[in-house]
Amino acid sequence: MAKTNPGRFFEDYALGQVIDHAVPRTVGAGERALYHALYPARHALYSSDEFARASGLPQSPLDDLAAFHVVFGKTVPDVSLNAVANLGYAEGRWLKPVYAGDTLRSSSEVIGLKQNSNGKTGVVYVRTRGMNQRDEVVMEYVRWVMVRKRDVDAPAPETVVPELSKVIDPADLVIPEGLDFSGYDFTQAGEAHRWGDYEIGETIDHVDGVTLEEAEHMMATRLWQNTAKVHFDATFRPDGQRLIYGGHIISLARALSFNGLANAQMIVGLNGGAHANPAFSGLTVKAWSEVLDKAETSAPGVGAIRLRLVATKGGEPFALKGEDGKYQPDVLLDLDYWALMPM
Amino acid sequence: MAKTNPGRFFEDYALGQVIDHAVPRTVGAGERALYHALYPARHALYSSDEFARASGLPQSPLDDLAAFHVVFGKTVPDVSLNAVANLGYAEGRWLKPVYAGDTLRSSSEVIGLKQNSNGKTGVVYVRTRGMNQRDEVVMEYVRWVMVRKRDVDAPAPETVVPELSKVIDPADLVIPEGLDFSGYDFTQAGEAHRWGDYEIGETIDHVDGVTLEEAEHMMATRLWQNTAKVHFDATFRPDGQRLIYGGHIISLARALSFNGLANAQMIVGLNGGAHANPAFSGLTVKAWSEVLDKAETSAPGVGAIRLRLVATKGGEPFALKGEDGKYQPDVLLDLDYWALMPM
Amino acid sequence: MAKTNPGRFFEDYALGQVIDHAVPRTVGAGERALYHALYPARHALYSSDEFARASGLPQSPLDDLAAFHVVFGKTVPDVSLNAVANLGYAEGRWLKPVYAGDTLRSSSEVIGLKQNSNGKTGVVYVRTRGMNQRDEVVMEYVRWVMVRKRDVDAPAPETVVPELSKVIDPADLVIPEGLDFSGYDFTQAGEAHRWGDYEIGETIDHVDGVTLEEAEHMMATRLWQNTAKVHFDATFRPDGQRLIYGGHIISLARALSFNGLANAQMIVGLNGGAHANPAFSGLTVKAWSEVLDKAETSAPGVGAIRLRLVATKGGEPFALKGEDGKYQPDVLLDLDYWALMPM
């Protein structure tokens, strides 16, 4: 038993600690095809090398969320194996596109710690960075999780809660080098709506639905080398259900949002996100979006749009929280992100 | 709601209209591997680069039906989102092999329109072409679908029903440049039967069966970026079943036909096809073939064979239609195609 | 019916007979990604091209067991289509890593025959070799299966039972050219335990579990072009269950063994193996290992470790056989292999 990884407990984290996560991964044509088999992903920049080249990139990058999942997956054995809950995300930025042949690894720094008043758990804040084989940071994000203590009598660390931006300032978004939407082909991209056609406050029902399957969410989650038992082992939870990796719902909702947001091509910022309710096989997921903000960028023809993306179990669109401020029971995901669009 | 694609209705089509379909797609090693994971595909030309080179091609092409699915998938949002039924195929030809790295897009021309006497629906005939990044047409086919009218009071268009060949003249089949079966390795291909060993009228029971799974047909259909709700959303049909994309059955039956037709390597013509009955998860699909015709070609060692490929729910082989001329309830697919074989 | 493959029966084998199996296969980025989607595979050498290069290899090879499955899959139509039971493996050695772009084929020599006393079946021993496109043998193994006779009155062949090593002498293991673990990065590999940290007799419970899915085992088995009906056709067995390919359990157990054996990077020898009980969808597979032996090698920083890998239906770890010498009902697999580890 001593040789297996029991995961870290709350008292195993220290402020400023840097954890280099294991198992670097080379991504390529296989990951790309699987992403398109597992999600109804259709954004043209990630589907066509030709479209990507016409947009100033050398080829089609790996889907932004696939890059996120690879980076995130590596953190699971070190950060969330004993997590009780995944509490939030902030300050997520995509800094470099990931291309076929790139090898990703990730590293997390503990930036906050707060023991809970019950003395049994605590909240750990980490800033995770994903690097490629040239040591370039391809993305970074902050995540906080509630983790069990191994020993309830272990002393509480000094409470440090990091100050995190509620929203990434659009000036801090990183536009991939060379990106140029001035010759954007709206017909090939699938919709005519440009940045100027979206209004702040506008909501979009993405209409389509996908019913969740065990084999699909497990294949996706494995592909990112996420090892959390609860996703794979039907004997782990008393109810015999396999909890679906929250990132599976993020990717599914993002792919569904193509219908109405086909031109929100690249995700460049993750302002925040909540997995409002657990997801299980058999549910049918639908999605809606709300335009939260818009900003110009310095890149030719490229605008930024801030979107709320909500995944539901198929309930009424546009219902997010009840009068008590709690998420509606039908809501699975509430994500706040910045994307790049042709102007 | 205004920003999502409601699909075209019958009155949205006009004779001669050309629709450029969205979302070009670069295919490669990932699509190839997934095709072989989702179907029991074993034809050597598509499995081995070495076998393909020995046959005069630069490398193993993407399976012909995978190329068809990619081209077809793009047409769905424009042609069949509001389709009541997929009525038929004709004049399908594969014109250029598709290789890893190729980017496919497709375009359809409306070549026929006929409002039904009930005034609620009409039949739309389109000729679809798939092009690669060099603007070469890689395949083309005619398909006709029954589509709902948005407004039953919209005026009926002039009825134009195109004249379509029942069978492609073998002289019009396009043999890939360089194809040469004169040094064909029957041992590596898996069977000894050559073109001369098949007789017109001969029938072959392909023996093997595959039980359909939700995760498999959904992954396949998504990979081709086919967005029809009915394949993915269990809440869409009143019976809670996900209708399986007809192309999934085509690929499955073709792969099963390896056992008895291992040397019917390349599909070059699609004379016609009918999805005789709907397919759902849980059914076990079997297949049988009938040799309909044979023809010589100008390529060294290459003969053409015209085959009927029938997929069933596991019923008795060789039973196709009842005395009333209707398909037997066990029949899922009746496909008529031309393939190339070593002589 | 005459054109389909009925498989070989016991009387169709002759001592010394060499069978060249059909359908060569080119493997690549797609097979690699699918392997990591279908199994929780995390060994760093197979996940990262950079890690592989730091270990002296030109790039990350295809997982050793994936290479085994490809070679094995080709033998099924010739060796085990009419098999009653897969009885054992011996003298398996991996001789050359398989890289993206390699094309594999396989060939088997009949090295033993023994008719059973009931006169209805017999045991066939074959030595199978997998070759790449340069005719280099990439792996070889002996396997014996019980096969039905077509005609119970066919005369029995002379009984020849080959003498097979119970264990491969570590001096006969082939270390890939250039392999060098002297600069091994234990942090990136995921665990700190080196060759010297494992003791003969030590047992390791790999803790994690994976629940089996029909779509997953079928996709894996198809990817290796294994055509045995029993894995795919739910109508084949009277109980309506699809028997899971034994190799699926091997790969799953090996991947689970990462947790405790992350540094047992390369499999180079297969001493023996038994599929103790059949596996079906819905079961949750767990795994444990026992260190059976250790040996030094001539490669820098590389040690060999002999491991027993046991897959169970989730029963108690470390229980293998009952007092009657029979496998416990919970045991699915008992595999004996040599792996290479950093010293």
mmCIF file of C-alpha atoms in Angstrom, chain C residues 51-287:
data_model
loop_
_atom_site.group_PDB
_atom_site.id
_atom_site.type_symbol
_atom_site.label_atom_id
_atom_site.label_comp_id
_atom_site.label_asym_id
_atom_site.label_seq_id
_atom_site.Cartn_x
_atom_site.Cartn_y
_atom_site.Cartn_z
ATOM 1 C CA PHE C 51 10.431 11.808 -21.764
ATOM 2 C CA ALA C 52 11.185 9.112 -24.329
ATOM 3 C CA ARG C 53 13.981 11.189 -25.853
ATOM 4 C CA ALA C 54 15.454 11.844 -22.409
ATOM 5 C CA SER C 55 15.471 8.038 -22.037
ATOM 6 C CA GLY C 56 17.443 7.512 -25.238
ATOM 7 C CA LEU C 57 14.600 6.650 -27.616
ATOM 8 C CA PRO C 58 13.828 8.681 -30.743
ATOM 9 C CA GLN C 59 10.224 9.335 -29.646
ATOM 10 C CA SER C 60 7.469 7.789 -27.586
ATOM 11 C CA PRO C 61 6.749 4.247 -28.831
ATOM 12 C CA LEU C 62 3.300 2.722 -29.145
ATOM 13 C CA ASP C 63 2.388 1.138 -25.801
ATOM 14 C CA ASP C 64 3.940 -2.350 -25.634
ATOM 15 C CA LEU C 65 0.569 -3.943 -25.049
ATOM 16 C CA ALA C 66 -0.948 -2.088 -27.989
ATOM 17 C CA ALA C 67 1.784 -3.592 -30.161
ATOM 18 C CA PHE C 68 0.948 -6.986 -28.674
ATOM 19 C CA HIS C 69 -2.753 -6.535 -29.406
ATOM 20 C CA VAL C 70 -2.103 -5.583 -33.034
ATOM 21 C CA VAL C 71 0.109 -8.633 -33.556
ATOM 22 C CA PHE C 72 -2.324 -10.881 -31.663
ATOM 23 C CA GLY C 73 -5.434 -9.532 -33.384
ATOM 24 C CA LYS C 74 -4.197 -10.677 -36.788
ATOM 25 C CA THR C 75 -3.899 -14.269 -35.561
ATOM 26 C CA VAL C 76 -7.514 -14.549 -34.476
ATOM 27 C CA PRO C 77 -9.081 -15.438 -37.863
ATOM 28 C CA ASP C 78 -6.465 -18.176 -38.363
ATOM 29 C CA VAL C 79 -5.908 -19.455 -34.847
ATOM 30 C CA SER C 80 -8.771 -18.845 -32.497
ATOM 31 C CA LEU C 81 -11.980 -18.461 -34.494
ATOM 32 C CA ASN C 82 -13.020 -21.977 -33.473
ATOM 33 C CA ALA C 83 -11.163 -21.963 -30.187
ATOM 34 C CA VAL C 84 -12.941 -23.283 -27.138
ATOM 35 C CA ALA C 85 -10.393 -21.782 -24.765
ATOM 36 C CA ASN C 86 -7.270 -19.643 -24.773
ATOM 37 C CA LEU C 87 -5.040 -21.788 -22.572
ATOM 38 C CA GLY C 88 -1.814 -19.933 -22.089
ATOM 39 C CA TYR C 89 1.052 -17.712 -23.163
ATOM 40 C CA ALA C 90 4.819 -18.212 -22.852
ATOM 41 C CA GLU C 91 8.134 -16.932 -24.086
ATOM 42 C CA GLY C 92 6.780 -13.556 -25.068
ATOM 43 C CA ARG C 93 9.439 -10.984 -25.845
ATOM 44 C CA TRP C 94 9.285 -7.426 -27.149
ATOM 45 C CA LEU C 95 12.220 -7.052 -29.519
ATOM 46 C CA LYS C 96 11.855 -3.601 -31.114
ATOM 47 C CA PRO C 97 9.759 -0.619 -30.092
ATOM 48 C CA VAL C 98 6.934 0.249 -32.494
ATOM 49 C CA TYR C 99 6.752 3.868 -33.628
ATOM 50 C CA ALA C 100 4.123 5.968 -35.386
ATOM 51 C CA GLY C 101 4.173 5.114 -39.070
ATOM 52 C CA ASP C 102 5.285 1.525 -38.589
ATOM 53 C CA THR C 103 3.268 -1.142 -40.373
ATOM 54 C CA LEU C 104 2.812 -4.400 -38.502
ATOM 55 C CA ARG C 105 1.964 -7.858 -39.775
ATOM 56 C CA SER C 106 2.208 -11.226 -38.105
ATOM 57 C CA SER C 107 2.959 -14.818 -38.776
ATOM 58 C CA SER C 108 2.561 -17.974 -36.685
ATOM 59 C CA GLU C 109 4.331 -21.308 -36.726
ATOM 60 C CA VAL C 110 2.604 -24.410 -35.380
ATOM 61 C CA ILE C 111 5.023 -25.785 -32.770
ATOM 62 C CA GLY C 112 2.823 -28.316 -31.005
ATOM 63 C CA LEU C 113 -0.328 -30.390 -31.410
ATOM 64 C CA LYS C 114 -2.119 -32.639 -28.966
ATOM 65 C CA GLN C 115 -5.529 -34.151 -29.534
ATOM 66 C CA ASN C 116 -7.641 -34.349 -26.390
ATOM 67 C CA SER C 117 -8.766 -37.745 -25.130
ATOM 68 C CA ASN C 118 -12.424 -36.893 -25.887
ATOM 69 C CA GLY C 119 -11.510 -36.891 -29.593
ATOM 70 C CA LYS C 120 -13.549 -33.720 -30.164
ATOM 71 C CA THR C 121 -10.924 -31.070 -29.552
ATOM 72 C CA GLY C 122 -7.193 -30.598 -29.526
ATOM 73 C CA VAL C 123 -4.577 -28.179 -28.332
ATOM 74 C CA VAL C 124 -2.624 -26.147 -30.885
ATOM 75 C CA TYR C 125 0.615 -24.411 -29.907
ATOM 76 C CA VAL C 126 1.780 -21.536 -32.102
ATOM 77 C CA ARG C 127 4.762 -19.239 -31.946
ATOM 78 C CA THR C 128 3.639 -15.883 -33.322
ATOM 79 C CA ARG C 129 5.950 -13.167 -34.576
ATOM 80 C CA GLY C 130 5.046 -9.575 -35.342
ATOM 81 C CA MET C 131 7.121 -7.839 -37.991
ATOM 82 C CA ASN C 132 7.420 -4.208 -39.042
ATOM 83 C CA GLN C 133 7.773 -2.865 -42.587
ATOM 84 C CA ARG C 134 11.535 -3.486 -42.454
ATOM 85 C CA ASP C 135 10.918 -7.186 -41.694
ATOM 86 C CA GLU C 136 12.291 -6.701 -38.197
ATOM 87 C CA VAL C 137 10.606 -8.876 -35.600
ATOM 88 C CA VAL C 138 9.047 -6.465 -33.098
ATOM 89 C CA MET C 139 7.686 -9.136 -30.790
ATOM 90 C CA GLU C 140 7.124 -12.850 -30.473
ATOM 91 C CA TYR C 141 5.200 -15.097 -28.125
ATOM 92 C CA VAL C 142 3.891 -18.630 -27.808
ATOM 93 C CA ARG C 143 0.193 -19.184 -27.262
ATOM 94 C CA TRP C 144 -1.817 -22.369 -27.026
ATOM 95 C CA VAL C 145 -5.509 -22.734 -27.592
ATOM 96 C CA MET C 146 -8.027 -25.553 -27.488
ATOM 97 C CA VAL C 147 -9.653 -25.889 -30.903
ATOM 98 C CA ARG C 148 -12.633 -27.929 -32.037
ATOM 99 C CA LYS C 149 -12.300 -30.638 -34.657
ATOM 100 C CA ARG C 150 -14.463 -30.266 -37.731
ATOM 101 C CA ASP C 151 -14.742 -34.017 -38.040
ATOM 102 C CA VAL C 152 -14.396 -36.075 -34.851
ATOM 103 C CA ASP C 153 -13.317 -39.046 -37.000
ATOM 104 C CA ALA C 154 -10.313 -37.227 -38.443
ATOM 105 C CA PRO C 155 -7.158 -39.023 -37.360
ATOM 106 C CA ALA C 156 -5.224 -37.596 -34.448
ATOM 107 C CA PRO C 157 -1.842 -36.083 -35.307
ATOM 108 C CA GLU C 158 1.278 -37.247 -33.522
ATOM 109 C CA THR C 159 1.353 -35.551 -30.151
ATOM 110 C CA VAL C 160 4.079 -32.940 -29.850
ATOM 111 C CA VAL C 161 4.091 -30.677 -26.818
ATOM 112 C CA PRO C 162 6.808 -28.046 -27.026
ATOM 113 C CA GLU C 163 9.113 -27.466 -24.105
ATOM 114 C CA LEU C 164 8.477 -23.947 -23.046
ATOM 115 C CA SER C 165 10.372 -21.875 -20.513
ATOM 116 C CA LYS C 166 8.354 -21.158 -17.404
ATOM 117 C CA VAL C 167 10.235 -17.897 -17.146
ATOM 118 C CA ILE C 168 12.327 -15.989 -19.641
ATOM 119 C CA ASP C 169 15.932 -15.843 -18.518
ATOM 120 C CA PRO C 170 16.606 -12.149 -17.884
ATOM 121 C CA ALA C 171 19.749 -12.492 -20.024
ATOM 122 C CA ASP C 172 17.407 -13.151 -22.964
ATOM 123 C CA LEU C 173 15.388 -9.975 -22.511
ATOM 124 C CA VAL C 174 16.007 -7.456 -25.264
ATOM 125 C CA ILE C 175 16.598 -3.903 -24.123
ATOM 126 C CA PRO C 176 15.688 -1.321 -26.788
ATOM 127 C CA GLU C 177 18.772 0.122 -28.411
ATOM 128 C CA GLY C 178 19.850 3.308 -26.700
ATOM 129 C CA LEU C 179 17.633 2.977 -23.648
ATOM 130 C CA ASP C 180 19.230 4.861 -20.785
ATOM 131 C CA PHE C 181 17.554 5.579 -17.450
ATOM 132 C CA SER C 182 20.616 7.201 -15.855
ATOM 133 C CA GLY C 183 19.038 10.662 -16.088
ATOM 134 C CA TYR C 184 15.506 9.452 -15.259
ATOM 135 C CA ASP C 185 13.133 12.153 -13.992
ATOM 136 C CA PHE C 186 11.152 10.529 -11.179
ATOM 137 C CA THR C 187 9.009 13.614 -10.624
ATOM 138 C CA GLN C 188 7.789 13.658 -14.202
ATOM 139 C CA ALA C 189 7.351 9.873 -14.143
ATOM 140 C CA GLY C 190 5.008 10.175 -11.184
ATOM 141 C CA GLU C 191 6.619 8.118 -8.425
ATOM 142 C CA ALA C 192 9.912 8.094 -6.517
ATOM 143 C CA HIS C 193 10.246 4.303 -6.191
ATOM 144 C CA ARG C 194 13.199 2.910 -8.104
ATOM 145 C CA TRP C 195 14.223 -0.683 -8.868
ATOM 146 C CA GLY C 196 16.131 -0.914 -5.586
ATOM 147 C CA ASP C 197 13.009 0.004 -3.628
ATOM 148 C CA TYR C 198 11.097 -3.122 -4.635
ATOM 149 C CA GLU C 199 11.656 -6.393 -2.812
ATOM 150 C CA ILE C 200 10.989 -9.858 -4.113
ATOM 151 C CA GLY C 201 7.745 -11.043 -2.563
ATOM 152 C CA GLU C 202 6.408 -7.543 -2.092
ATOM 153 C CA THR C 203 2.763 -7.043 -3.018
ATOM 154 C CA ILE C 204 1.079 -3.835 -4.144
ATOM 155 C CA ASP C 205 -2.647 -3.091 -4.165
ATOM 156 C CA HIS C 206 -3.188 -0.670 -7.040
ATOM 157 C CA VAL C 207 -6.311 0.659 -5.336
ATOM 158 C CA ASP C 208 -8.120 2.194 -8.356
ATOM 159 C CA GLY C 209 -11.011 0.547 -10.152
ATOM 160 C CA VAL C 210 -12.623 0.856 -13.566
ATOM 161 C CA THR C 211 -16.124 -0.313 -14.444
ATOM 162 C CA LEU C 212 -16.266 -2.095 -17.801
ATOM 163 C CA GLU C 213 -18.384 -0.722 -20.656
ATOM 164 C CA GLU C 214 -19.518 -2.495 -23.845
ATOM 165 C CA ALA C 215 -18.594 0.422 -26.092
ATOM 166 C CA GLU C 216 -15.099 0.627 -24.638
ATOM 167 C CA HIS C 217 -14.104 -3.022 -24.887
ATOM 168 C CA MET C 218 -15.573 -3.293 -28.372
ATOM 169 C CA MET C 219 -13.744 -0.212 -29.625
ATOM 170 C CA ALA C 220 -10.467 -1.474 -28.188
ATOM 171 C CA THR C 221 -10.894 -4.955 -29.597
ATOM 172 C CA ARG C 222 -11.916 -3.637 -33.012
ATOM 173 C CA LEU C 223 -8.928 -1.316 -33.084
ATOM 174 C CA TRP C 224 -6.709 -4.408 -32.961
ATOM 175 C CA GLN C 225 -8.829 -5.943 -35.748
ATOM 176 C CA ASN C 226 -9.648 -8.900 -33.551
ATOM 177 C CA THR C 227 -12.677 -10.457 -35.213
ATOM 178 C CA ALA C 228 -13.878 -13.031 -32.677
ATOM 179 C CA LYS C 229 -17.688 -12.909 -32.809
ATOM 180 C CA VAL C 230 -18.089 -13.474 -29.091
ATOM 181 C CA HIS C 231 -16.792 -9.983 -28.284
ATOM 182 C CA PHE C 232 -19.202 -8.058 -30.520
ATOM 183 C CA ASP C 233 -22.411 -9.993 -31.073
ATOM 184 C CA ALA C 234 -24.810 -10.075 -28.129
ATOM 185 C CA THR C 235 -26.796 -12.836 -29.825
ATOM 186 C CA PHE C 236 -23.799 -15.168 -30.048
ATOM 187 C CA ARG C 237 -23.828 -16.544 -26.506
ATOM 188 C CA PRO C 238 -26.988 -18.037 -25.071
ATOM 189 C CA ASP C 239 -26.795 -15.661 -22.094
ATOM 190 C CA GLY C 240 -26.795 -12.585 -24.355
ATOM 191 C CA GLN C 241 -23.508 -11.339 -22.930
ATOM 192 C CA ARG C 242 -20.525 -10.187 -24.926
ATOM 193 C CA LEU C 243 -17.376 -11.842 -23.619
ATOM 194 C CA ILE C 244 -14.644 -9.259 -23.193
ATOM 195 C CA TYR C 245 -11.356 -9.861 -25.059
ATOM 196 C CA GLY C 246 -8.798 -11.043 -22.504
ATOM 197 C CA GLY C 247 -6.316 -8.497 -23.804
ATOM 198 C CA HIS C 248 -8.661 -5.697 -22.741
ATOM 199 C CA ILE C 249 -8.298 -6.860 -19.154
ATOM 200 C CA ILE C 250 -4.514 -7.140 -19.554
ATOM 201 C CA SER C 251 -4.269 -3.535 -20.734
ATOM 202 C CA LEU C 252 -6.660 -2.275 -18.096
ATOM 203 C CA ALA C 253 -4.813 -4.025 -15.270
ATOM 204 C CA ARG C 254 -1.439 -2.839 -16.545
ATOM 205 C CA ALA C 255 -2.706 0.754 -16.697
ATOM 206 C CA LEU C 256 -4.161 0.504 -13.180
ATOM 207 C CA SER C 257 -0.779 -0.749 -11.964
ATOM 208 C CA PHE C 258 0.690 2.702 -12.642
ATOM 209 C CA ASN C 259 -0.402 3.536 -9.106
ATOM 210 C CA GLY C 260 2.479 1.835 -7.306
ATOM 211 C CA LEU C 261 4.475 0.799 -10.366
ATOM 212 C CA ALA C 262 4.701 4.059 -12.321
ATOM 213 C CA ASN C 263 8.345 3.346 -13.041
ATOM 214 C CA ALA C 264 7.883 -0.170 -14.423
ATOM 215 C CA GLN C 265 8.057 1.596 -17.768
ATOM 216 C CA MET C 266 8.582 -0.951 -20.502
ATOM 217 C CA ILE C 267 7.237 -4.461 -20.798
ATOM 218 C CA VAL C 268 9.920 -6.647 -22.382
ATOM 219 C CA GLY C 269 8.931 -10.196 -21.450
ATOM 220 C CA LEU C 270 5.718 -12.179 -21.050
ATOM 221 C CA ASN C 271 6.468 -15.297 -19.014
ATOM 222 C CA GLY C 272 2.938 -16.593 -18.850
ATOM 223 C CA GLY C 273 -0.656 -15.675 -18.335
ATOM 224 C CA ALA C 274 -4.068 -17.057 -17.614
ATOM 225 C CA HIS C 275 -7.512 -15.557 -18.124
ATOM 226 C CA ALA C 276 -8.833 -17.060 -14.919
ATOM 227 C CA ASN C 277 -12.472 -16.081 -15.341
ATOM 228 C CA PRO C 278 -14.479 -14.395 -18.096
ATOM 229 C CA ALA C 279 -15.125 -10.657 -17.917
ATOM 230 C CA PHE C 280 -18.318 -8.862 -18.899
ATOM 231 C CA SER C 281 -19.559 -5.307 -19.081
ATOM 232 C CA GLY C 282 -20.648 -3.862 -15.740
ATOM 233 C CA LEU C 283 -17.899 -5.456 -13.669
ATOM 234 C CA THR C 284 -15.467 -3.173 -11.861
ATOM 235 C CA VAL C 285 -11.869 -4.244 -12.408
ATOM 236 C CA LYS C 286 -9.168 -3.718 -9.788
ATOM 237 C CA ALA C 287 -5.576 -4.915 -9.835
#
